[in-house]
């Protein structure tokens, strides 16, 4: 997790872990183990400005007005670390379809 403009910090988690990202920090969840995981997210948006709430599309990425990181904008280092952690358990990433779909839908980010 990290505030916008800073580098991500890694926080490993396991069964029973509770992590609360500070307000407006980006964060991503990765399960690199061999068993399924679940997480429960609570979100309180009363503090968001009316302008931001008006343009937010639930479940969407930042490129289309949401507040989530689009796969195409994920830091390459995060993707590399995820693949390396999966490999420790003999698992290969299966995100290529999601990346390809987003590339078609959103295209390359302009400079």
mmCIF file of N, CA and C in Angstrom:
data_model
loop_
_atom_site.group_PDB
_atom_site.id
_atom_site.type_symbol
_atom_site.label_atom_id
_atom_site.label_comp_id
_atom_site.label_asym_id
_atom_site.label_seq_id
_atom_site.Cartn_x
_atom_site.Cartn_y
_atom_site.Cartn_z
ATOM 1 N N UNK A 1 0.852 -1.175 0.000
ATOM 2 C CA UNK A 1 0.000 0.000 0.000
ATOM 3 C C UNK A 1 0.889 1.225 0.000
ATOM 4 N N UNK A 2 0.324 2.344 -0.473
ATOM 5 C CA UNK A 2 1.125 3.541 -0.590
ATOM 6 C C UNK A 2 0.233 4.746 -0.892
ATOM 7 N N UNK A 3 0.677 5.930 -0.460
ATOM 8 C CA UNK A 3 -0.029 7.144 -0.873
ATOM 9 C C UNK A 3 0.389 7.503 -2.295
ATOM 10 N N UNK A 4 -0.485 8.162 -3.013
ATOM 11 C CA UNK A 4 -0.191 8.534 -4.406
ATOM 12 C C UNK A 4 1.128 9.288 -4.476
ATOM 13 N N UNK A 5 1.943 8.924 -5.465
ATOM 14 C CA UNK A 5 3.217 9.584 -5.675
ATOM 15 C C UNK A 5 4.383 8.951 -4.930
ATOM 16 N N UNK A 6 4.122 7.958 -4.087
ATOM 17 C CA UNK A 6 5.193 7.291 -3.351
ATOM 18 C C UNK A 6 5.305 5.839 -3.782
ATOM 19 N N UNK A 7 6.367 5.197 -3.356
ATOM 20 C CA UNK A 7 6.594 3.797 -3.702
ATOM 21 C C UNK A 7 5.782 2.879 -2.785
ATOM 22 N N UNK A 8 5.304 1.768 -3.331
ATOM 23 C CA UNK A 8 4.540 0.812 -2.513
ATOM 24 C C UNK A 8 5.373 0.216 -1.381
ATOM 25 N N UNK A 9 4.705 -0.057 -0.273
ATOM 26 C CA UNK A 9 5.286 -0.774 0.854
ATOM 27 C C UNK A 9 4.585 -2.128 0.930
ATOM 28 N N UNK A 10 5.327 -3.159 1.244
ATOM 29 C CA UNK A 10 4.767 -4.506 1.282
ATOM 30 C C UNK A 10 4.421 -4.896 2.715
ATOM 31 N N UNK A 11 3.225 -5.458 2.891
ATOM 32 C CA UNK A 11 2.766 -5.962 4.173
ATOM 33 C C UNK A 11 2.257 -7.381 3.950
ATOM 34 N N UNK A 12 3.021 -8.367 4.377
ATOM 35 C CA UNK A 12 2.599 -9.753 4.215
ATOM 36 C C UNK A 12 1.465 -10.057 5.182
ATOM 37 N N UNK A 13 0.545 -10.924 4.764
ATOM 38 C CA UNK A 13 -0.607 -11.266 5.585
ATOM 39 C C UNK A 13 -0.814 -12.771 5.563
ATOM 40 N N UNK A 14 -1.568 -13.239 6.546
ATOM 41 C CA UNK A 14 -1.887 -14.664 6.666
ATOM 42 C C UNK A 14 -3.273 -14.770 7.299
ATOM 43 N N UNK A 15 -3.726 -15.985 7.546
ATOM 44 C CA UNK A 15 -5.044 -16.187 8.140
ATOM 45 C C UNK A 15 -5.165 -15.351 9.415
ATOM 46 N N UNK A 16 -6.244 -14.595 9.521
ATOM 47 C CA UNK A 16 -6.510 -13.796 10.711
ATOM 48 C C UNK A 16 -5.874 -12.418 10.720
ATOM 49 N N UNK A 17 -5.112 -12.074 9.707
ATOM 50 C CA UNK A 17 -4.456 -10.764 9.657
ATOM 51 C C UNK A 17 -5.491 -9.684 9.357
ATOM 52 N N UNK A 18 -5.322 -8.537 10.003
ATOM 53 C CA UNK A 18 -6.178 -7.379 9.722
ATOM 54 C C UNK A 18 -5.266 -6.220 9.334
ATOM 55 N N UNK A 19 -5.463 -5.721 8.137
ATOM 56 C CA UNK A 19 -4.674 -4.590 7.650
ATOM 57 C C UNK A 19 -5.652 -3.479 7.282
ATOM 58 N N UNK A 20 -5.393 -2.290 7.788
ATOM 59 C CA UNK A 20 -6.263 -1.143 7.507
ATOM 60 C C UNK A 20 -5.435 -0.072 6.812
ATOM 61 N N UNK A 21 -5.574 0.043 5.486
ATOM 62 C CA UNK A 21 -4.830 1.088 4.775
ATOM 63 C C UNK A 21 -5.321 2.475 5.198
ATOM 64 N N UNK A 22 -4.408 3.426 5.322
ATOM 65 C CA UNK A 22 -4.838 4.790 5.615
ATOM 66 C C UNK A 22 -5.765 5.304 4.510
ATOM 67 N N UNK A 23 -6.610 6.260 4.848
ATOM 68 C CA UNK A 23 -7.563 6.823 3.898
ATOM 69 C C UNK A 23 -6.846 7.331 2.652
ATOM 70 N N UNK A 24 -7.400 6.978 1.497
ATOM 71 C CA UNK A 24 -6.944 7.413 0.179
ATOM 72 C C UNK A 24 -5.594 6.824 -0.231
ATOM 73 N N UNK A 25 -5.112 5.796 0.461
ATOM 74 C CA UNK A 25 -3.894 5.109 0.033
ATOM 75 C C UNK A 25 -4.280 4.018 -0.948
ATOM 76 N N UNK A 26 -3.462 3.827 -1.965
ATOM 77 C CA UNK A 26 -3.642 2.698 -2.858
ATOM 78 C C UNK A 26 -3.240 1.440 -2.111
ATOM 79 N N UNK A 27 -3.877 0.351 -2.445
ATOM 80 C CA UNK A 27 -3.457 -0.935 -1.892
ATOM 81 C C UNK A 27 -3.926 -2.039 -2.818
ATOM 82 N N UNK A 28 -3.194 -3.132 -2.802
ATOM 83 C CA UNK A 28 -3.531 -4.281 -3.625
ATOM 84 C C UNK A 28 -3.448 -5.524 -2.746
ATOM 85 N N UNK A 29 -4.252 -6.520 -3.083
ATOM 86 C CA UNK A 29 -4.270 -7.782 -2.346
ATOM 87 C C UNK A 29 -3.757 -8.874 -3.267
ATOM 88 N N UNK A 30 -2.846 -9.689 -2.773
ATOM 89 C CA UNK A 30 -2.323 -10.796 -3.560
ATOM 90 C C UNK A 30 -2.312 -12.056 -2.704
ATOM 91 N N UNK A 31 -2.839 -13.131 -3.241
ATOM 92 C CA UNK A 31 -2.756 -14.433 -2.591
ATOM 93 C C UNK A 31 -1.765 -15.258 -3.398
ATOM 94 N N UNK A 32 -0.615 -15.555 -2.806
ATOM 95 C CA UNK A 32 0.407 -16.344 -3.505
ATOM 96 C C UNK A 32 0.482 -17.767 -2.959
ATOM 97 N N UNK A 33 -0.451 -18.113 -2.089
ATOM 98 C CA UNK A 33 -0.461 -19.454 -1.515
ATOM 99 C C UNK A 33 -1.212 -20.446 -2.387
ATOM 100 N N UNK A 34 -1.271 -21.665 -1.899
ATOM 101 C CA UNK A 34 -1.903 -22.738 -2.662
ATOM 102 C C UNK A 34 -3.368 -22.942 -2.301
ATOM 103 N N UNK A 35 -3.879 -22.196 -1.325
ATOM 104 C CA UNK A 35 -5.289 -22.309 -0.948
ATOM 105 C C UNK A 35 -6.000 -20.986 -1.208
ATOM 106 N N UNK A 36 -7.292 -21.040 -1.492
ATOM 107 C CA UNK A 36 -8.043 -19.796 -1.736
ATOM 108 C C UNK A 36 -8.048 -18.902 -0.489
ATOM 109 N N UNK A 37 -8.223 -17.633 -0.704
ATOM 110 C CA UNK A 37 -8.330 -16.694 0.413
ATOM 111 C C UNK A 37 -9.536 -15.797 0.184
ATOM 112 N N UNK A 38 -9.949 -15.145 1.246
ATOM 113 C CA UNK A 38 -11.034 -14.161 1.180
ATOM 114 C C UNK A 38 -10.604 -12.939 1.949
ATOM 115 N N UNK A 39 -11.142 -11.819 1.541
ATOM 116 C CA UNK A 39 -10.936 -10.621 2.345
ATOM 117 C C UNK A 39 -12.250 -9.866 2.415
ATOM 118 N N UNK A 40 -12.395 -9.130 3.469
ATOM 119 C CA UNK A 40 -13.601 -8.350 3.704
ATOM 120 C C UNK A 40 -13.192 -6.890 3.716
ATOM 121 N N UNK A 41 -13.787 -6.108 2.851
ATOM 122 C CA UNK A 41 -13.429 -4.698 2.744
ATOM 123 C C UNK A 41 -14.612 -3.832 3.160
ATOM 124 N N UNK A 42 -14.327 -2.866 3.996
ATOM 125 C CA UNK A 42 -15.313 -1.865 4.381
ATOM 126 C C UNK A 42 -14.847 -0.544 3.785
ATOM 127 N N UNK A 43 -15.787 0.237 3.282
ATOM 128 C CA UNK A 43 -15.412 1.517 2.698
ATOM 129 C C UNK A 43 -16.430 2.565 3.108
ATOM 130 N N UNK A 44 -15.940 3.635 3.674
ATOM 131 C CA UNK A 44 -16.797 4.742 4.078
ATOM 132 C C UNK A 44 -16.474 5.921 3.169
ATOM 133 N N UNK A 45 -17.433 6.363 2.391
ATOM 134 C CA UNK A 45 -17.174 7.409 1.412
ATOM 135 C C UNK A 45 -17.775 8.760 1.771
ATOM 136 N N UNK A 46 -18.283 8.919 2.956
ATOM 137 C CA UNK A 46 -18.923 10.182 3.312
ATOM 138 C C UNK A 46 -17.953 11.360 3.240
ATOM 139 N N UNK A 47 -16.652 11.074 3.386
ATOM 140 C CA UNK A 47 -15.683 12.166 3.387
ATOM 141 C C UNK A 47 -15.272 12.605 1.981
ATOM 142 N N UNK A 48 -15.674 11.876 0.954
ATOM 143 C CA UNK A 48 -15.305 12.253 -0.400
ATOM 144 C C UNK A 48 -16.085 13.475 -0.856
ATOM 145 N N UNK A 49 -15.444 14.270 -1.668
ATOM 146 C CA UNK A 49 -16.114 15.469 -2.159
ATOM 147 C C UNK A 49 -17.245 15.085 -3.108
ATOM 148 N N UNK A 50 -18.220 15.957 -3.237
ATOM 149 C CA UNK A 50 -19.365 15.695 -4.121
ATOM 150 C C UNK A 50 -18.885 15.517 -5.562
ATOM 151 N N UNK A 51 -17.882 16.283 -5.950
ATOM 152 C CA UNK A 51 -17.363 16.167 -7.316
ATOM 153 C C UNK A 51 -16.784 14.786 -7.544
ATOM 154 N N UNK A 52 -15.981 14.315 -6.634
ATOM 155 C CA UNK A 52 -15.357 13.005 -6.803
ATOM 156 C C UNK A 52 -16.408 11.907 -6.792
ATOM 157 N N UNK A 53 -17.384 12.004 -5.900
ATOM 158 C CA UNK A 53 -18.426 10.981 -5.837
ATOM 159 C C UNK A 53 -19.245 10.962 -7.133
ATOM 160 N N UNK A 54 -19.452 12.132 -7.715
ATOM 161 C CA UNK A 54 -20.270 12.202 -8.928
ATOM 162 C C UNK A 54 -19.599 11.501 -10.100
ATOM 163 N N UNK A 55 -18.257 11.526 -10.164
ATOM 164 C CA UNK A 55 -17.582 10.929 -11.313
ATOM 165 C C UNK A 55 -17.154 9.493 -11.047
ATOM 166 N N UNK A 56 -17.263 9.033 -9.821
ATOM 167 C CA UNK A 56 -16.811 7.683 -9.487
ATOM 168 C C UNK A 56 -17.772 6.632 -10.027
ATOM 169 N N UNK A 57 -17.214 5.635 -10.648
ATOM 170 C CA UNK A 57 -17.985 4.497 -11.131
ATOM 171 C C UNK A 57 -17.537 3.290 -10.317
ATOM 172 N N UNK A 58 -18.374 2.755 -9.440
ATOM 173 C CA UNK A 58 -17.958 1.659 -8.563
ATOM 174 C C UNK A 58 -17.322 0.518 -9.339
ATOM 175 N N UNK A 59 -16.199 0.040 -8.816
ATOM 176 C CA UNK A 59 -15.527 -1.091 -9.421
ATOM 177 C C UNK A 59 -14.706 -0.759 -10.650
ATOM 178 N N UNK A 60 -14.567 0.514 -10.967
ATOM 179 C CA UNK A 60 -13.835 0.877 -12.179
ATOM 180 C C UNK A 60 -12.457 1.430 -11.841
ATOM 181 N N UNK A 61 -11.619 1.444 -12.852
ATOM 182 C CA UNK A 61 -10.274 1.957 -12.692
ATOM 183 C C UNK A 61 -10.218 3.463 -12.822
ATOM 184 N N UNK A 62 -9.078 4.010 -12.499
ATOM 185 C CA UNK A 62 -8.881 5.453 -12.520
ATOM 186 C C UNK A 62 -9.021 6.041 -13.919
ATOM 187 N N UNK A 63 -8.701 5.272 -14.942
ATOM 188 C CA UNK A 63 -8.772 5.792 -16.308
ATOM 189 C C UNK A 63 -10.189 6.174 -16.719
ATOM 190 N N UNK A 64 -11.179 5.567 -16.089
ATOM 191 C CA UNK A 64 -12.566 5.870 -16.443
ATOM 192 C C UNK A 64 -13.317 6.509 -15.274
ATOM 193 N N UNK A 65 -12.580 7.150 -14.365
ATOM 194 C CA UNK A 65 -13.216 7.910 -13.301
ATOM 195 C C UNK A 65 -13.324 7.223 -11.962
ATOM 196 N N UNK A 66 -12.870 5.994 -11.855
ATOM 197 C CA UNK A 66 -12.925 5.289 -10.577
ATOM 198 C C UNK A 66 -11.692 5.568 -9.737
ATOM 199 N N UNK A 67 -11.557 4.809 -8.670
ATOM 200 C CA UNK A 67 -10.399 5.032 -7.805
ATOM 201 C C UNK A 67 -9.544 3.777 -7.646
ATOM 202 N N UNK A 68 -9.728 2.806 -8.515
ATOM 203 C CA UNK A 68 -8.916 1.605 -8.473
ATOM 204 C C UNK A 68 -7.791 1.687 -9.495
ATOM 205 N N UNK A 69 -6.720 0.936 -9.247
ATOM 206 C CA UNK A 69 -5.587 0.904 -10.167
ATOM 207 C C UNK A 69 -5.941 -0.039 -11.307
ATOM 208 N N UNK A 70 -5.820 0.445 -12.526
ATOM 209 C CA UNK A 70 -6.023 -0.427 -13.679
ATOM 210 C C UNK A 70 -4.814 -1.354 -13.779
ATOM 211 N N UNK A 71 -5.027 -2.589 -14.233
ATOM 212 C CA UNK A 71 -3.916 -3.531 -14.380
ATOM 213 C C UNK A 71 -2.799 -2.932 -15.226
ATOM 214 N N UNK A 72 -3.162 -2.214 -16.272
ATOM 215 C CA UNK A 72 -2.161 -1.631 -17.160
ATOM 216 C C UNK A 72 -1.290 -0.592 -16.466
ATOM 217 N N UNK A 73 -1.765 -0.033 -15.361
ATOM 218 C CA UNK A 73 -1.028 0.999 -14.642
ATOM 219 C C UNK A 73 -0.325 0.459 -13.399
ATOM 220 N N UNK A 74 -0.460 -0.831 -13.168
ATOM 221 C CA UNK A 74 0.212 -1.464 -12.037
ATOM 222 C C UNK A 74 1.718 -1.369 -12.248
ATOM 223 N N UNK A 75 2.443 -1.091 -11.197
ATOM 224 C CA UNK A 75 3.900 -0.990 -11.310
ATOM 225 C C UNK A 75 4.482 -2.331 -11.741
ATOM 226 N N UNK A 76 5.369 -2.349 -12.735
ATOM 227 C CA UNK A 76 5.968 -3.605 -13.194
ATOM 228 C C UNK A 76 6.647 -4.376 -12.067
ATOM 229 N N UNK A 77 7.232 -3.679 -11.111
ATOM 230 C CA UNK A 77 7.893 -4.350 -9.991
ATOM 231 C C UNK A 77 6.894 -5.144 -9.145
ATOM 232 N N UNK A 78 5.689 -4.616 -8.972
ATOM 233 C CA UNK A 78 4.653 -5.329 -8.212
ATOM 234 C C UNK A 78 4.289 -6.620 -8.938
ATOM 235 N N UNK A 79 4.115 -6.535 -10.228
ATOM 236 C CA UNK A 79 3.781 -7.715 -11.032
ATOM 237 C C UNK A 79 4.912 -8.755 -10.965
ATOM 238 N N UNK A 80 6.172 -8.280 -11.003
ATOM 239 C CA UNK A 80 7.323 -9.177 -10.929
ATOM 240 C C UNK A 80 7.391 -9.884 -9.573
ATOM 241 N N UNK A 81 7.175 -9.146 -8.496
ATOM 242 C CA UNK A 81 7.198 -9.735 -7.153
ATOM 243 C C UNK A 81 6.096 -10.778 -7.017
ATOM 244 N N UNK A 82 4.904 -10.473 -7.518
ATOM 245 C CA UNK A 82 3.784 -11.414 -7.463
ATOM 246 C C UNK A 82 4.147 -12.719 -8.167
ATOM 247 N N UNK A 83 4.705 -12.623 -9.367
ATOM 248 C CA UNK A 83 5.085 -13.819 -10.131
ATOM 249 C C UNK A 83 6.159 -14.619 -9.388
ATOM 250 N N UNK A 84 7.123 -13.937 -8.792
ATOM 251 C CA UNK A 84 8.193 -14.621 -8.052
ATOM 252 C C UNK A 84 7.643 -15.345 -6.829
ATOM 253 N N UNK A 85 6.712 -14.725 -6.117
ATOM 254 C CA UNK A 85 6.117 -15.366 -4.937
ATOM 255 C C UNK A 85 5.275 -16.573 -5.332
ATOM 256 N N UNK A 86 4.526 -16.459 -6.433
ATOM 257 C CA UNK A 86 3.758 -17.606 -6.921
ATOM 258 C C UNK A 86 4.691 -18.766 -7.278
ATOM 259 N N UNK A 87 5.807 -18.448 -7.920
ATOM 260 C CA UNK A 87 6.755 -19.476 -8.357
ATOM 261 C C UNK A 87 7.290 -20.282 -7.179
ATOM 262 N N UNK A 88 7.400 -19.673 -6.006
ATOM 263 C CA UNK A 88 7.866 -20.392 -4.810
ATOM 264 C C UNK A 88 6.943 -21.561 -4.473
ATOM 265 N N UNK A 89 5.678 -21.487 -4.910
ATOM 266 C CA UNK A 89 4.692 -22.547 -4.657
ATOM 267 C C UNK A 89 4.396 -23.347 -5.923
ATOM 268 N N UNK A 90 5.209 -23.137 -6.958
ATOM 269 C CA UNK A 90 5.011 -23.858 -8.207
ATOM 270 C C UNK A 90 3.785 -23.395 -8.979
ATOM 271 N N UNK A 91 3.381 -22.142 -8.768
ATOM 272 C CA UNK A 91 2.193 -21.587 -9.414
ATOM 273 C C UNK A 91 2.622 -20.532 -10.428
ATOM 274 N N UNK A 92 1.975 -20.529 -11.577
ATOM 275 C CA UNK A 92 2.238 -19.502 -12.588
ATOM 276 C C UNK A 92 1.114 -18.464 -12.555
ATOM 277 N N UNK A 93 1.431 -17.190 -12.786
ATOM 278 C CA UNK A 93 0.376 -16.176 -12.840
ATOM 279 C C UNK A 93 -0.609 -16.499 -13.962
ATOM 280 N N UNK A 94 -1.885 -16.154 -13.738
ATOM 281 C CA UNK A 94 -2.913 -16.370 -14.767
ATOM 282 C C UNK A 94 -3.621 -15.062 -15.106
ATOM 283 N N UNK A 95 -2.870 -13.987 -15.113
ATOM 284 C CA UNK A 95 -3.449 -12.664 -15.328
ATOM 285 C C UNK A 95 -3.361 -12.187 -16.763
ATOM 286 N N UNK A 96 -2.696 -12.942 -17.631
ATOM 287 C CA UNK A 96 -2.499 -12.475 -19.008
ATOM 288 C C UNK A 96 -3.802 -12.102 -19.703
ATOM 289 N N UNK A 97 -4.876 -12.891 -19.489
ATOM 290 C CA UNK A 97 -6.168 -12.568 -20.124
ATOM 291 C C UNK A 97 -6.721 -11.244 -19.618
ATOM 292 N N UNK A 98 -6.596 -11.008 -18.317
ATOM 293 C CA UNK A 98 -7.097 -9.750 -17.751
ATOM 294 C C UNK A 98 -6.316 -8.565 -18.304
ATOM 295 N N UNK A 99 -4.989 -8.706 -18.418
ATOM 296 C CA UNK A 99 -4.172 -7.626 -18.967
ATOM 297 C C UNK A 99 -4.540 -7.363 -20.424
ATOM 298 N N UNK A 100 -4.700 -8.444 -21.201
ATOM 299 C CA UNK A 100 -5.038 -8.299 -22.625
ATOM 300 C C UNK A 100 -6.409 -7.645 -22.795
ATOM 301 N N UNK A 101 -7.372 -8.054 -21.984
ATOM 302 C CA UNK A 101 -8.716 -7.473 -22.068
ATOM 303 C C UNK A 101 -8.671 -5.978 -21.763
ATOM 304 N N UNK A 102 -7.938 -5.613 -20.738
ATOM 305 C CA UNK A 102 -7.858 -4.204 -20.386
ATOM 306 C C UNK A 102 -7.142 -3.406 -21.471
ATOM 307 N N UNK A 103 -6.149 -3.993 -22.106
ATOM 308 C CA UNK A 103 -5.436 -3.304 -23.187
ATOM 309 C C UNK A 103 -6.401 -2.984 -24.328
ATOM 310 N N UNK A 104 -7.287 -3.925 -24.638
ATOM 311 C CA UNK A 104 -8.276 -3.703 -25.699
ATOM 312 C C UNK A 104 -9.271 -2.635 -25.275
ATOM 313 N N UNK A 105 -9.761 -2.732 -24.036
ATOM 314 C CA UNK A 105 -10.789 -1.803 -23.565
ATOM 315 C C UNK A 105 -10.262 -0.398 -23.285
ATOM 316 N N UNK A 106 -9.031 -0.290 -22.760
ATOM 317 C CA UNK A 106 -8.536 1.006 -22.334
ATOM 318 C C UNK A 106 -7.392 1.546 -23.168
ATOM 319 N N UNK A 107 -6.666 0.666 -23.836
ATOM 320 C CA UNK A 107 -5.543 1.109 -24.654
ATOM 321 C C UNK A 107 -4.343 1.523 -23.839
ATOM 322 N N UNK A 108 -3.326 1.966 -24.522
ATOM 323 C CA UNK A 108 -2.084 2.371 -23.883
ATOM 324 C C UNK A 108 -2.275 3.743 -23.245
ATOM 325 N N UNK A 109 -1.714 3.889 -22.060
ATOM 326 C CA UNK A 109 -1.824 5.164 -21.349
ATOM 327 C C UNK A 109 -1.025 6.230 -22.087
ATOM 328 N N UNK A 110 -1.657 7.375 -22.294
ATOM 329 C CA UNK A 110 -0.945 8.457 -22.987
ATOM 330 C C UNK A 110 -0.024 9.175 -22.020
ATOM 331 N N UNK A 111 1.050 9.748 -22.548
ATOM 332 C CA UNK A 111 2.062 10.416 -21.703
ATOM 333 C C UNK A 111 1.557 11.726 -21.163
#
